[in-house]
Coordinates of C-alpha atoms in Angstrom, one line a residue:
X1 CA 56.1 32.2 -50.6
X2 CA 57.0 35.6 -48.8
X3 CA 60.6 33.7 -48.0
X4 CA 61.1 32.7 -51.4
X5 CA 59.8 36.1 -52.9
X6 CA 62.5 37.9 -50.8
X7 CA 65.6 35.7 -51.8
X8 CA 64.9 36.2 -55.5
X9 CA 64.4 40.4 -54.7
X10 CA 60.9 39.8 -55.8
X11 CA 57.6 42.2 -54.2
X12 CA 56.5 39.6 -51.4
X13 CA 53.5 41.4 -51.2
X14 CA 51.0 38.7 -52.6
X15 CA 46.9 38.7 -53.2
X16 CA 45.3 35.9 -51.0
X17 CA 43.4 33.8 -53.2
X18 CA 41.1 30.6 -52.7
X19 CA 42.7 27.3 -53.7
X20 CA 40.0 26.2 -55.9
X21 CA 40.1 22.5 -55.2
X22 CA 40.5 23.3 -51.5
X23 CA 37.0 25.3 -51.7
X24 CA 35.1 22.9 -53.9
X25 CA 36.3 20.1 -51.6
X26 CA 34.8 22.6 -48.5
X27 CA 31.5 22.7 -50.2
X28 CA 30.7 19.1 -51.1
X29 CA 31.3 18.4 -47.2
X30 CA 28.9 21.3 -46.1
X31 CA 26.8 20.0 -48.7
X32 CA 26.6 16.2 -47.4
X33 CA 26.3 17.4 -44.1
X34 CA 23.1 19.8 -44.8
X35 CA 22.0 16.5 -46.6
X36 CA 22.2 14.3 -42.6
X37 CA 19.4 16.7 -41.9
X38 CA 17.4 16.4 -44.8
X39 CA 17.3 13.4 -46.4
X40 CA 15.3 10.9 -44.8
X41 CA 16.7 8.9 -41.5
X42 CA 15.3 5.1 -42.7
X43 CA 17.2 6.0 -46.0
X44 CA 20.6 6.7 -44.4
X45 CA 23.3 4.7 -45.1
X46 CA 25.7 4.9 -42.1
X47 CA 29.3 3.4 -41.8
X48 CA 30.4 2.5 -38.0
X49 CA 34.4 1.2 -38.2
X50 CA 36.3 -0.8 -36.2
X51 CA 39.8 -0.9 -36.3
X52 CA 42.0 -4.1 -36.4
X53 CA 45.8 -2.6 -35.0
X54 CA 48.4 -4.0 -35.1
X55 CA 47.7 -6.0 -37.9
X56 CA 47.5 -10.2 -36.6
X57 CA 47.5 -9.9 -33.4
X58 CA 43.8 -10.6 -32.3
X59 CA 43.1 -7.1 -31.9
X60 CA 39.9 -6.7 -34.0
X61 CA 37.1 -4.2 -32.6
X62 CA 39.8 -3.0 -29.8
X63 CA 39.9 0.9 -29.1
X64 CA 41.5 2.9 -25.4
X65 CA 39.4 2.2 -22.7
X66 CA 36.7 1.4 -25.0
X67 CA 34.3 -1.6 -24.2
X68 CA 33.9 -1.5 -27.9
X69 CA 30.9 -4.6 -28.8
X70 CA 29.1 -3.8 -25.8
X71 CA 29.3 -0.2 -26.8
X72 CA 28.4 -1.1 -30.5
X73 CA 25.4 -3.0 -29.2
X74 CA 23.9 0.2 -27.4
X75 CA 25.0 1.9 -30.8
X76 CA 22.9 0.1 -32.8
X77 CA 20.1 -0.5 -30.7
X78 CA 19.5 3.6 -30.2
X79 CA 20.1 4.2 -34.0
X80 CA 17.0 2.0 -34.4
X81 CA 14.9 3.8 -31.4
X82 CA 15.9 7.0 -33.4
X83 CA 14.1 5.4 -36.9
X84 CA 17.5 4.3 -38.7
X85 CA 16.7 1.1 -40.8
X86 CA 19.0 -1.4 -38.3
X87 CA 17.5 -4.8 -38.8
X88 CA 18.8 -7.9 -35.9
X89 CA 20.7 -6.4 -33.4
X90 CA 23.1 -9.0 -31.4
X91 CA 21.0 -9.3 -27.9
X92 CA 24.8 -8.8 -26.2
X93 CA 27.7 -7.9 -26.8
X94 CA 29.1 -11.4 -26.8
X95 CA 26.8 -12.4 -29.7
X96 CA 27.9 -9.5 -31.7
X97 CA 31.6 -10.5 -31.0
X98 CA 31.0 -13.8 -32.2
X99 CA 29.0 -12.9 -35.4
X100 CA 32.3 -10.4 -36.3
X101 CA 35.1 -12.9 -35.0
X102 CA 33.9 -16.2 -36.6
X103 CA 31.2 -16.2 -39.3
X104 CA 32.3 -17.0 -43.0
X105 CA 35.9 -16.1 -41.9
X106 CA 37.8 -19.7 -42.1
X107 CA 36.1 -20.1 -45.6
X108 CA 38.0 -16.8 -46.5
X109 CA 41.3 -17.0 -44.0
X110 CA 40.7 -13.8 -42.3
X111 CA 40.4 -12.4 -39.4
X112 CA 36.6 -11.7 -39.3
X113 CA 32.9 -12.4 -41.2
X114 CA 33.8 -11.2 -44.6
X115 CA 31.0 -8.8 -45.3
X116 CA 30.8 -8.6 -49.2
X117 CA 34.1 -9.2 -52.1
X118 CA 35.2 -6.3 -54.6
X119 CA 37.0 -7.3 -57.6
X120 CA 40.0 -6.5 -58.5
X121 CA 39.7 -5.8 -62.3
X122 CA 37.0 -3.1 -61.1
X123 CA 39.6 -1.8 -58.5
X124 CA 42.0 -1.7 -61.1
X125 CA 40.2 0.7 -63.5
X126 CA 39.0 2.7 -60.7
X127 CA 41.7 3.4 -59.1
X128 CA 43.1 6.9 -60.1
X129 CA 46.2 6.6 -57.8
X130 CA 46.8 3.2 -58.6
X131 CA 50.7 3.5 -59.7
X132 CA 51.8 5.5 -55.9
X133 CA 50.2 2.3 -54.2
X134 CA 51.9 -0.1 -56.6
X135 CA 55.1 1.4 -56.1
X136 CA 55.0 0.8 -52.4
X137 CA 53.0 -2.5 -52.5
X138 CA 54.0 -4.3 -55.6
X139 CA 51.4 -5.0 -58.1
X140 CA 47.3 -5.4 -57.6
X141 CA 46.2 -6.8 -55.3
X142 CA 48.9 -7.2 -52.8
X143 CA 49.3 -9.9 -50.3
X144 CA 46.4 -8.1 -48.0
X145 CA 42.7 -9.2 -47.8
X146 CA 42.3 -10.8 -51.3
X147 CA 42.8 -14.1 -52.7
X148 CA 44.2 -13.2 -56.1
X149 CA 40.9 -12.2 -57.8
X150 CA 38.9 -10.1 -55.2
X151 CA 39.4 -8.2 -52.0
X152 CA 37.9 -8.8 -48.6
X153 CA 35.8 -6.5 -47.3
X154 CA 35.5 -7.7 -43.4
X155 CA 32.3 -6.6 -41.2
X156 CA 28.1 -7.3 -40.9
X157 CA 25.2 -6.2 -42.2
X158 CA 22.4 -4.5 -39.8
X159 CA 20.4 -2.7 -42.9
X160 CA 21.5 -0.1 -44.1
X161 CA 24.2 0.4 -40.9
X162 CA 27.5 -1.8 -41.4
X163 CA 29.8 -2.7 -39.5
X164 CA 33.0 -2.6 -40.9
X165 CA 36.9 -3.8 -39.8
X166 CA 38.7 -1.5 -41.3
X167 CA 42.0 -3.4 -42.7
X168 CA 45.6 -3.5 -41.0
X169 CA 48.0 -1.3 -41.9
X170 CA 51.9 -0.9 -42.5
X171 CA 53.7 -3.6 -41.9
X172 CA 53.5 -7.4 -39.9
X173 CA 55.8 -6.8 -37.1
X174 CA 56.4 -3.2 -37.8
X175 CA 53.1 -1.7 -38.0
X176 CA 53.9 1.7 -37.7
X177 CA 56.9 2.3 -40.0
X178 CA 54.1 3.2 -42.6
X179 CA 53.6 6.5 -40.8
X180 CA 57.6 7.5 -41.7
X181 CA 58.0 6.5 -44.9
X182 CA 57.4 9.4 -47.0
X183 CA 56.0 8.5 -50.4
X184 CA 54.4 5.9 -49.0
X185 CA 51.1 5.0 -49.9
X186 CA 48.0 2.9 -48.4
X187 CA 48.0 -1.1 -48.9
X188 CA 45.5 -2.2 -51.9
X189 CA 43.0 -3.3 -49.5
X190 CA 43.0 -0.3 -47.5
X191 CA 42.4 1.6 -50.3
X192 CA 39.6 -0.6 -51.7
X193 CA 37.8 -0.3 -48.4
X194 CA 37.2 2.8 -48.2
X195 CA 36.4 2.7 -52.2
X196 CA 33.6 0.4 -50.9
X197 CA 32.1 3.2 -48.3
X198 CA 32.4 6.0 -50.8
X199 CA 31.5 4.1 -54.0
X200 CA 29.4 0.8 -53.5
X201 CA 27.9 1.3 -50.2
X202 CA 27.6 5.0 -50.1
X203 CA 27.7 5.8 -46.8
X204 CA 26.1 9.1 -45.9
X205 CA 28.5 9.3 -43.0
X206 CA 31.8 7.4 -41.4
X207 CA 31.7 6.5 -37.5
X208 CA 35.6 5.8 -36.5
X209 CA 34.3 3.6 -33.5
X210 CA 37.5 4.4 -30.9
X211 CA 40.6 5.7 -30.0
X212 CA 42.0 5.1 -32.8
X213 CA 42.6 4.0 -36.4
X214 CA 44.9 4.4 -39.1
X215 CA 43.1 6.5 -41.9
X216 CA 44.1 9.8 -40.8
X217 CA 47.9 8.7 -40.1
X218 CA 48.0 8.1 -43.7
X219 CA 51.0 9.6 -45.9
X220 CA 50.6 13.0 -46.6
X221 CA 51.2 16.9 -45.2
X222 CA 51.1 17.4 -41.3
X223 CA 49.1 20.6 -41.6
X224 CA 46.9 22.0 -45.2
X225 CA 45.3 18.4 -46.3
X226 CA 45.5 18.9 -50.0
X227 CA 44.3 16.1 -52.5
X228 CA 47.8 14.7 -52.4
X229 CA 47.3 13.6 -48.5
X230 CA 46.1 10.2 -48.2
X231 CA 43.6 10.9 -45.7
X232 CA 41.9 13.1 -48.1
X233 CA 41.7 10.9 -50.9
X234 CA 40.3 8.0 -48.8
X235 CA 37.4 9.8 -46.7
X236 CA 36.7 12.7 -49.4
X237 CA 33.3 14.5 -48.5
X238 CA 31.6 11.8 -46.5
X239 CA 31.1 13.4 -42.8
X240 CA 33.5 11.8 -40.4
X241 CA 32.1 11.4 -36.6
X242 CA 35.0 10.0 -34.7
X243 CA 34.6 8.9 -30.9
X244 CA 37.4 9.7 -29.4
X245 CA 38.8 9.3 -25.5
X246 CA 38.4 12.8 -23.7
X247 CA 41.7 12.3 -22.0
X248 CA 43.6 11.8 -25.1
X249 CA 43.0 15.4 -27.7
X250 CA 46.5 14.9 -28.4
X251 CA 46.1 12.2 -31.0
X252 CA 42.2 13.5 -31.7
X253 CA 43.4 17.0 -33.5
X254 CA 45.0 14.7 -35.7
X255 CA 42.1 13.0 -36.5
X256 CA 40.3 16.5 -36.5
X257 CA 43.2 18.5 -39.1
X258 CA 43.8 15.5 -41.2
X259 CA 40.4 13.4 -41.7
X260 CA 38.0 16.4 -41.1
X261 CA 36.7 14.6 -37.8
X262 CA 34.5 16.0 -35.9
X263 CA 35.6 14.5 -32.7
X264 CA 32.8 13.0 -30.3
X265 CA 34.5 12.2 -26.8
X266 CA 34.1 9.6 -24.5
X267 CA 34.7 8.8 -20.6
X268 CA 37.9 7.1 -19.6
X269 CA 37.1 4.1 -17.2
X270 CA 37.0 4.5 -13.1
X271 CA 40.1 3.9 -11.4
X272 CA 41.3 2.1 -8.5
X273 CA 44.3 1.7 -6.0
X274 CA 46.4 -0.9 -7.7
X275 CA 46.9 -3.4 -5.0
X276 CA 49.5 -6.1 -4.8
X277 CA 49.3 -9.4 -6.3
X278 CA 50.3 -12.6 -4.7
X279 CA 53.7 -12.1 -5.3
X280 CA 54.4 -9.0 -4.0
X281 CA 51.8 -9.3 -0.8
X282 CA 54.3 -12.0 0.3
X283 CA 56.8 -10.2 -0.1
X284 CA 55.5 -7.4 1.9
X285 CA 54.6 -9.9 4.6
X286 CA 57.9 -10.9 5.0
X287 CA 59.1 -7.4 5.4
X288 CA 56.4 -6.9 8.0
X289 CA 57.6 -9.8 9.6
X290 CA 61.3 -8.3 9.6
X291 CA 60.2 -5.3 11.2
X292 CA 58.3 -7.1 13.9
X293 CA 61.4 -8.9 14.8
X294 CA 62.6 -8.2 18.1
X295 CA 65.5 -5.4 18.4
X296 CA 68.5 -6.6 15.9
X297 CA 71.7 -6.6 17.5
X298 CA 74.1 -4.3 15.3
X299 CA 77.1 -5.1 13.1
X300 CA 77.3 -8.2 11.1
X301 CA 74.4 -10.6 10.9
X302 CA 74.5 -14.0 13.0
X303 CA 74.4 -16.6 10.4
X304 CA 72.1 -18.8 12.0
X305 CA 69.7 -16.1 13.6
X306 CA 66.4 -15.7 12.9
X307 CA 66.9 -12.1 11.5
X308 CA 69.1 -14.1 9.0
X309 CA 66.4 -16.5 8.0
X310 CA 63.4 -13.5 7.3
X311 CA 66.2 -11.8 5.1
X312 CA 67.1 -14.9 3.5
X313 CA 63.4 -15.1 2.5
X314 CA 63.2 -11.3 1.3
X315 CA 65.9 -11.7 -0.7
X316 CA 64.6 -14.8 -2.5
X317 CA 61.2 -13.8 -3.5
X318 CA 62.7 -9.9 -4.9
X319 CA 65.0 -11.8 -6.6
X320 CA 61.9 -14.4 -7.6
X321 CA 60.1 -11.0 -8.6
X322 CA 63.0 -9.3 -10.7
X323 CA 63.2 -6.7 -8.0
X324 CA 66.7 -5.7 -7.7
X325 CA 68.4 -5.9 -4.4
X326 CA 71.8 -5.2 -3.8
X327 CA 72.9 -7.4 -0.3
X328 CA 75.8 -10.0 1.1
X329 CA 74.2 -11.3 4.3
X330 CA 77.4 -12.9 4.7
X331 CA 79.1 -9.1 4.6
X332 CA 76.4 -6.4 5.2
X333 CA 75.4 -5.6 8.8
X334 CA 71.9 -5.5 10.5
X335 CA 71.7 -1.8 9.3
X336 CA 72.7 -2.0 5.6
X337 CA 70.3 -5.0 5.6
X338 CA 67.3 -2.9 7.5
X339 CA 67.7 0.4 5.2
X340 CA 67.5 -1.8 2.0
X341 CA 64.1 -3.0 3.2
X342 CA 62.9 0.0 4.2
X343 CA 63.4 1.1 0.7
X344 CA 62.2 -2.2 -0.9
X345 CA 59.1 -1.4 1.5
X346 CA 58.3 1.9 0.3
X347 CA 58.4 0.6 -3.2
X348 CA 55.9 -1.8 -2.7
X349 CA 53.5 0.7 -0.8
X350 CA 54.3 3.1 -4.1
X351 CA 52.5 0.0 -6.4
X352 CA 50.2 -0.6 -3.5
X353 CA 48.9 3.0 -4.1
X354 CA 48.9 3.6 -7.7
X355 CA 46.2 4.2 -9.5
X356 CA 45.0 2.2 -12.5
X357 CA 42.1 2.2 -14.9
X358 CA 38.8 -0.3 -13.9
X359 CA 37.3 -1.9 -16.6
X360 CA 36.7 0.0 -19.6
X361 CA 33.8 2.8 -20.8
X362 CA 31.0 1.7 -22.4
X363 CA 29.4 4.5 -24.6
X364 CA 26.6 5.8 -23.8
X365 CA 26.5 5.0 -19.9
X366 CA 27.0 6.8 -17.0
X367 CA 29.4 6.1 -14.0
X368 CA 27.5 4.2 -11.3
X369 CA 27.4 5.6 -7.8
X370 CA 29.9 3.0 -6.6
X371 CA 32.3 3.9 -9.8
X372 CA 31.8 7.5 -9.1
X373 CA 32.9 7.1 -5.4
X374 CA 35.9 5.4 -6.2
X375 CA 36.6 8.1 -8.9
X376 CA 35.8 11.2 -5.8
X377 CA 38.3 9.0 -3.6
X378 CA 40.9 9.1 -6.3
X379 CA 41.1 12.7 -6.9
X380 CA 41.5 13.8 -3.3
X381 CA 44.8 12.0 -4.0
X382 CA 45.6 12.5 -7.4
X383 CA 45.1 15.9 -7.1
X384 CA 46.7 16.1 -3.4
X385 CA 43.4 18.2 -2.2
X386 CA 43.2 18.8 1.8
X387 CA 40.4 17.1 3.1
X388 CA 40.0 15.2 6.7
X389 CA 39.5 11.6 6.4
X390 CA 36.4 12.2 8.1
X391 CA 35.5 15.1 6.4
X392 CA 36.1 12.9 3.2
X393 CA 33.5 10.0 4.3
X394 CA 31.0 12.5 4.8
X395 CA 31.2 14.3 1.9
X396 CA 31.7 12.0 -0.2
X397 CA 28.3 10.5 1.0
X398 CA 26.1 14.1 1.0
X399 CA 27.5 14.1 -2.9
X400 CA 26.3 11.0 -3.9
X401 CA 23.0 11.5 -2.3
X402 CA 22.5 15.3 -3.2
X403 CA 19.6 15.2 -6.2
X404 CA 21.6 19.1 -7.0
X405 CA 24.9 21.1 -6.3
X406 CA 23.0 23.7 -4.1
X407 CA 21.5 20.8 -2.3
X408 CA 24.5 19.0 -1.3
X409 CA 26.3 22.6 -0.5
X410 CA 23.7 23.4 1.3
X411 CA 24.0 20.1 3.3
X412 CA 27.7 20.2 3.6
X413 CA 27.4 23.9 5.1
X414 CA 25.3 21.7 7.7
X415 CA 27.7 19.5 8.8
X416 CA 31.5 20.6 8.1
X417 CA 32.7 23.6 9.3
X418 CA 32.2 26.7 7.3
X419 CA 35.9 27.2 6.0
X420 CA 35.6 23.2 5.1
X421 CA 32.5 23.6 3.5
X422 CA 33.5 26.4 1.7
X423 CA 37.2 25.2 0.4
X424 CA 38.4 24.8 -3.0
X425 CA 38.7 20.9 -2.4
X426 CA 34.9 20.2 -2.1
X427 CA 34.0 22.7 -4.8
X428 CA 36.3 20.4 -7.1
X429 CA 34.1 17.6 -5.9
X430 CA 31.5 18.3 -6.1
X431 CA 31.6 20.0 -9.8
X432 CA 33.1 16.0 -10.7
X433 CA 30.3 14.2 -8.8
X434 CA 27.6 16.2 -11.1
X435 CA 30.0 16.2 -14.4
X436 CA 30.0 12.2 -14.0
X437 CA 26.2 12.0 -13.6
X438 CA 25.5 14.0 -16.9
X439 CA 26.5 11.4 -20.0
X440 CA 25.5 13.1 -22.8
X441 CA 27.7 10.5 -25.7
X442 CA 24.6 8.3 -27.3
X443 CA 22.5 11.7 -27.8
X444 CA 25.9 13.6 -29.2
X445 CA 26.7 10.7 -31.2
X446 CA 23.0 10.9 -32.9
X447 CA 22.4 15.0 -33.1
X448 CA 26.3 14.3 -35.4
X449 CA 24.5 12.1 -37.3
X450 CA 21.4 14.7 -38.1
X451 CA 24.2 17.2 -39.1
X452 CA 23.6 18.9 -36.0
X453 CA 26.2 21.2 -34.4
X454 CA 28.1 19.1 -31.1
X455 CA 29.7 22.0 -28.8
X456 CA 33.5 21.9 -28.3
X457 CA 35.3 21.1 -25.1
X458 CA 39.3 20.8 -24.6
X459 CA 40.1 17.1 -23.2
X460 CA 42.5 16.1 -20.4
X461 CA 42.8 14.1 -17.3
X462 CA 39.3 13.5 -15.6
X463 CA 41.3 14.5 -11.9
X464 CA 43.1 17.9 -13.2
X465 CA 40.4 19.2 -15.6
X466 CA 36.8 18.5 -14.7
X467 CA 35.8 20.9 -17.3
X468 CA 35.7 18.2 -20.0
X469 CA 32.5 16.9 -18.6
X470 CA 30.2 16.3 -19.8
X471 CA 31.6 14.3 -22.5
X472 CA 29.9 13.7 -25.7
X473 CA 31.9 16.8 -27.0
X474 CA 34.0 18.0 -29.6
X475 CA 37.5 17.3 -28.0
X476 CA 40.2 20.5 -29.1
X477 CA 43.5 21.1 -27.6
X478 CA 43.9 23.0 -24.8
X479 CA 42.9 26.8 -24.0
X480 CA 46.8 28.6 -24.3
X481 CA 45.7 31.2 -21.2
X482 CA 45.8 27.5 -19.0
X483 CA 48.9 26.3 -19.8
X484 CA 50.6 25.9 -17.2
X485 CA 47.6 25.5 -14.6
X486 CA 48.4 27.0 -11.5
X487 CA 48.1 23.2 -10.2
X488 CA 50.6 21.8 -12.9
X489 CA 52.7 24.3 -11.7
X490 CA 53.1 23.1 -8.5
X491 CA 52.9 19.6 -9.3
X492 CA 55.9 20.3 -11.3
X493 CA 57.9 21.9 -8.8
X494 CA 57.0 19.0 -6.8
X495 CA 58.2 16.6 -9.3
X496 CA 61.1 18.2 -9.9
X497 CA 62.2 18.2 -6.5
X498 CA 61.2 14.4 -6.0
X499 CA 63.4 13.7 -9.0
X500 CA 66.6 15.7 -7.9
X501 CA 66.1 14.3 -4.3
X502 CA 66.6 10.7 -5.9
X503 CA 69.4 11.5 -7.8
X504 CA 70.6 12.8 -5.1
X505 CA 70.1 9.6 -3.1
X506 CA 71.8 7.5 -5.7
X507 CA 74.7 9.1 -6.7
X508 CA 75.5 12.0 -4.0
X509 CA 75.4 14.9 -6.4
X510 CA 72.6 16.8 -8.8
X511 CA 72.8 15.9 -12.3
X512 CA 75.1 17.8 -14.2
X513 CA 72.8 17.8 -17.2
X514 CA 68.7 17.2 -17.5
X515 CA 67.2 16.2 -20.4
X516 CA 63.3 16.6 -21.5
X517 CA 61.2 15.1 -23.4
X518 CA 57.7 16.4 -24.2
X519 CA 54.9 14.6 -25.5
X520 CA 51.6 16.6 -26.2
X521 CA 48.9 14.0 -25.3
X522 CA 51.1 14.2 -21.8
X523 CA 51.1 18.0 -21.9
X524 CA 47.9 18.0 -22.7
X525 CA 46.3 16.1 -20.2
X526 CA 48.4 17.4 -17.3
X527 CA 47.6 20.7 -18.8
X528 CA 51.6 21.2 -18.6
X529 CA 52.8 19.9 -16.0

């Protein structure tokens, strides 16, 4: 406005005034939420979703590192403990699958239990922004969810909880070019679903089950929802509880700035050092068996040797492995041939090492000792801390059996010495051991439920910021004062450095040119580096 006043030579000095549908919008949502408290918990009616992305491909009740029906089970089962009216919950998670994957669903052709039908003559004289989704989608009903008279409405009943699968989006085969296509507009069915939880079922509140779904990526403004953004039309007023995994806040403030979601995080699975499957282990045996070969005589390889034979063997199962290899034995001597596998040796141990996710999170539950162990292990080498391997073994067992942090400083101060005990590495541990012990999700999940306030917490990676423990909180972005961390900092100059080196290695000069690219969730997580 200011811009615009100034190119016309108007005063840009302007009043600031309410947006009157912005502030009765505001209202109805404190309103519902003061109602979570008041009105009566056996009378609630509760929406938990689950996401079907991408559309077809046997992805129904998936979500990031989400164990998402044995997490619904535990969902269900302490809604009830708390006096919700849940009726026959699944005993496992297995059960519940089943009842949500097969059902009534080959009767219908869908992809899961159809949970009630909506006609479309209703939908059609409801609808208030019916012409914006038929210009996108072609006339009512669309191809999605229906069979010509009435939509699908996919999910179980547990009372008055449902389970609901909330409907594909965009496009078969190009799922996400809905998210660029301005003036787009929600299929039919997507629309009608969420018609159903406002309208028909009238939920008292939404739970987005996982990370994540496709309501708030709906068309509309990036920033200042208005009642022309998608997302706002869909979810209106109804209290949206989204559980959401800590390490990725990126992706959550959208779910936060454009669905009004009050974010409730969850803990990414342990990790663990990759390994090498069988492939690669025999490939690493035969390199182990090169370098046990008796002293190589220089220059050109003998033909039949038996240094020739071992890399004969290499060569086959890289190749076998789409591992390049650049090598003539027929041309290269012994010490082309021995620096190649040195190289094709570290590569291996780099897999060996890496760290990867272990299983998936299941809401609600705490790390077990074992899990936290392997998680302890891992950060001494994500995070490069300085700790004696036999320092390491006995800290990492005082930890685990320390019933409180003074107890196991108090025990470390016993048997380290006092500038070990003392170092920044073991405070880091120790303030993860005791974060991982405290899972506060289920009892988060239900005080949001009550209308009660959940206290915020920025998200990240578990190694670099153990600050977002406990989780169960309201993920934000990142504190502006952190960023970068004194670690990223270093990290990156370490990077950096790695990266030129290689270069370096592969083409005898530094780049002439570097190019970034930045993705929050990776900013965020690394907390910039």
């Amino acid at each position: 406005c200011h811009r615009a006043c100034e190119f016309h030579g108007l005063d840009n000095t302007l009043d600031m005034v309410s947006c009157p549908d912005r502030a009765e919008q505001l209202a109805q949502r404190v309103a519902r939420l003061i109602a979570l408290r008041r009105d009566s918990i056996d009378q609630q009616n509760i929406a938990l979703v689950v996401f079907n992305f991408p559309p077809n491909g046997g992805s129904v009740g998936t979500a990031a590192h989400l164990s998402v029906f044995e997490s619904l089970v535990q969902t269900l089962k302490a809604m009830a403990s708390a006096g919700y009216d849940v009726q026959s919950v699944p005993n496992t998670a297995d059960e519940l699958r089943t009842a949500l994957l097969e059902g009534n669903r080959h009767q219908h052709g869908t992809e899961a239990n159809v949970l009630v039908t909506l006609p479309v003559s209703d939908y059609v004289a409801r609808e208030p922004h019916l012409k914006e989704i038929e210009a996108a989608w072609g006339a009512a009903p669309g191809r999605q969810l229906t069979n010509g008279r009435e939509f699908f409405v996919q999910g179980l009943s547990f009372g008055r909880v449902k389970l609901l699968v909330q409907p594909g989006f965009g496009y078969e085969g190009d799922p996400m070019r809905l998210l660029f296509e301005k003036g787009m507009a929600p299929t039919h069915a997507f629309s009608a679903f969420y018609r159903y939880i406002r309208e028909t079922f009238q939920a008292h509140a939404i739970v987005h089950f996982g990370t994540h779904g496709a309501m708030e990526f709906m068309p509309g403004k990036q920033t200042g929802s208005s009642g022309t953004c998608w997302p706002d039309r869909l979810i209106q007023q109804i209290p949206n509880f989204y559980l959401y995994a800590v390490n990725n806040p990126s992706e959550g403030t959208i779910a936060k700035r454009r669905s009004a979601a009050t974010l409730l995080s969850y803990l990414t699975p342990s990790v663990c050092e990759a390994g090498l499957y069988r492939g690669l282990a025999d490939l690493r045996q035969s390199l182990d068996r090169w370098r046990q070969l008796p002293a190589k005589v220089s220059g050109p390889m003998e033909p039949e040797s038996e240094s020739a034979g071992v890399a004969l063997v290499v060569l086959e199962q890289a190749k076998a492995l789409d591992l390049p290899v650049s090598l003539d034995l027929n041309t290269d001597t012994v010490e082309q041939v021995d620096q190649v596998f040195q190289g094709l040796r570290q590569s291996l141990m780099e897999i060996d090492g890496t760290l990867i996710p272990q299983g998936l999170h299941v809401f609600g539950q705490p790390m077990s000792p074992t899990e936290r162990r392997e998680v302890l292990s891992a950060m001494t080498k994500a995070c490069q801390l300085t700790i004696d391997q036999q320092d390491l073994e006995i800290i990492l067992q005082v930890v685990l059996e320390a019933q409180s942090e003074q107890t196991a400083h108090a025990m470390l101060q016993k048997r380290l010495s006092a500038e070990s005990a003392k170092s920044e590495a073991v405070e880091s541990l120790i303030r993860m051991e005791f974060g991982l012990r405290e899972n506060t999700e289920m009892a988060s999940l239900l005080k949001a439920l009550r209308g009660e306030f959940i206290l915020p917490s920025v998200g990240g990676d578990l190694f670099r910021a153990p600050e977002i423990l406990p989780t169960g909180r309201n993920l934000h972005g990142f504190d502006p004062f952190r960023m970068p961390s004194r670690f990223a900092w270093m990290d990156g100059q370490r990077q950096v450095d790695r990266l030129l080196a290689r270069h370096l290695e592969a083409s005898g000069q530094l780049p002439e040119s570097v190019a970034m690219v930045l993705w929050g969730t990776d900013n965020l997580k690394t907390e910039g580096g």
